[in-house]
């Protein structure tokens, strides 16, 4: 450890000594930014060890035995020889994949135990001996069971072979991970992002990686993982944040939201865009270099038809049409012996006459304006939806009251996705090199299309669990979701062995699977978790909850009181009246004890969970049993179910 620290300090000193050798301001800025990023990546967190493992390879005929330490980042000495190799390097793969049956040339694997950055223990696995189960490693199990304080941690020291296979899949491979609770699917997705950025820097430096999560609480929870792995230049967003052309201030009736989320709406919007383009009814007169020329109606119609049939966006089509008109004029001038320049061509294309002619047949349209017209004008919607939606569905989509303007409209989440669909037709949106999409089972077909537009030229990793689908449009099979994401060929990789959720909790939760996802196999856990589940009925549930929260305050790690959304206010008031300090997750703050609305708990984990009144959670929504399954599987150490009403029927 001392040697690795010395070498890391030397690497940092070299980076600090890099001067400004740029030949101009832009180059100097780039060099300065690179230097800052390099120094940030070389920071040494004293609570994080420089390495966590070691692999000893067999002696070779042409040389001695080789030994490599494996850590979160590469560390080299003055001569450039490796002291610690990055966990993502090809050489490190053997640390995760070598077994007694397939040692990959590894004679010994050593795991190191640390406490607050200090080395406390180590374990050796001699792979040439009898068959060894790595899950019997006390260091590995201790790391998995370590209480969680603060945001999500990386899992580089505990990645298992099935997880490593997914992490190290090639950049051009689309993967869908069907992961049961506690199997580490979110962590796998984040570590895959780090692996791809390390392995394919040239492809992803400009194209970048996008992480998409279900909500901002989830993004805050996972936000520290990639920086801990040395990756800072990654975009993270919720679906709502991606669809940011309008401000979300309203809600939909469930029936309207379901229709807006269906894939059929894509064709309705495409029709609405296409119907904006009309057939020219007259010729157009344009000026080039002071002389007037006339583009015939016949030619004008042909240009419109040709561009409309081409694969260009709506706004690009407008520009192409103005250039087509200007090209017609240039040909006429050349036929008369003139030699118009490119500058003259551009001036004619931008002229008031050309722009007016284009506007008359191919009007300027904004995405919010288009959807606003669809949702407020019955005739426009009926024309675009003809043969796609029935009269009742059209009636559902129309707003009850027409807002005064686009800006004053009370847009819903589903409306924002429709606006994004329109924006993608009007102009090309940015495409990332790779997108990691978490909790994908909850996305509507239209939301899936929104994500698909962000990786047209890249690849996709889809993470989720069919059993945890809680929205009205939640998928019942991955084939549906992958089709809407434009990746029907993606391989579905199941993860069924859990590492975080105790076995007792998993076994209890598995009772719901025949009701909510009968096609999925039951999950299991490497941790039996004896005594991790308690179910208690209490007549005075308020007093008993207060007692449990006070007990939890003395436990190591985080505690969540999970309840139906409608119960949050009363629970907070009850605890506050007893002078018990708590925070409400989602209010912009978090603490060691949080009251968590069940609607935002997905993807999160807590050491201790007190689940209040499961019947209220089930009755609050159509897919209440799915929501309950999510809530039951958030505990890492123990789950205490507290209820006054009868428990929901699992049969």
JSON list of C-alpha atoms in Angstrom, two decimals, residues 159 176 243 280 323 338 401:
[
{"chain": "A", "resi": 159, "resn": "UNK", "atom": "CA", "xyz": [-18.37, -8.41, -9.10]},
{"chain": "A", "resi": 176, "resn": "UNK", "atom": "CA", "xyz": [-31.30, -6.45, -21.76]},
{"chain": "A", "resi": 243, "resn": "UNK", "atom": "CA", "xyz": [-38.27, 15.62, -22.54]},
{"chain": "A", "resi": 280, "resn": "UNK", "atom": "CA", "xyz": [-47.97, 24.58, -54.25]},
{"chain": "A", "resi": 323, "resn": "UNK", "atom": "CA", "xyz": [-32.12, 25.72, -51.86]},
{"chain": "A", "resi": 338, "resn": "UNK", "atom": "CA", "xyz": [-24.62, 33.88, -66.58]},
{"chain": "A", "resi": 401, "resn": "UNK", "atom": "CA", "xyz": [-60.16, 23.86, -21.68]}
]
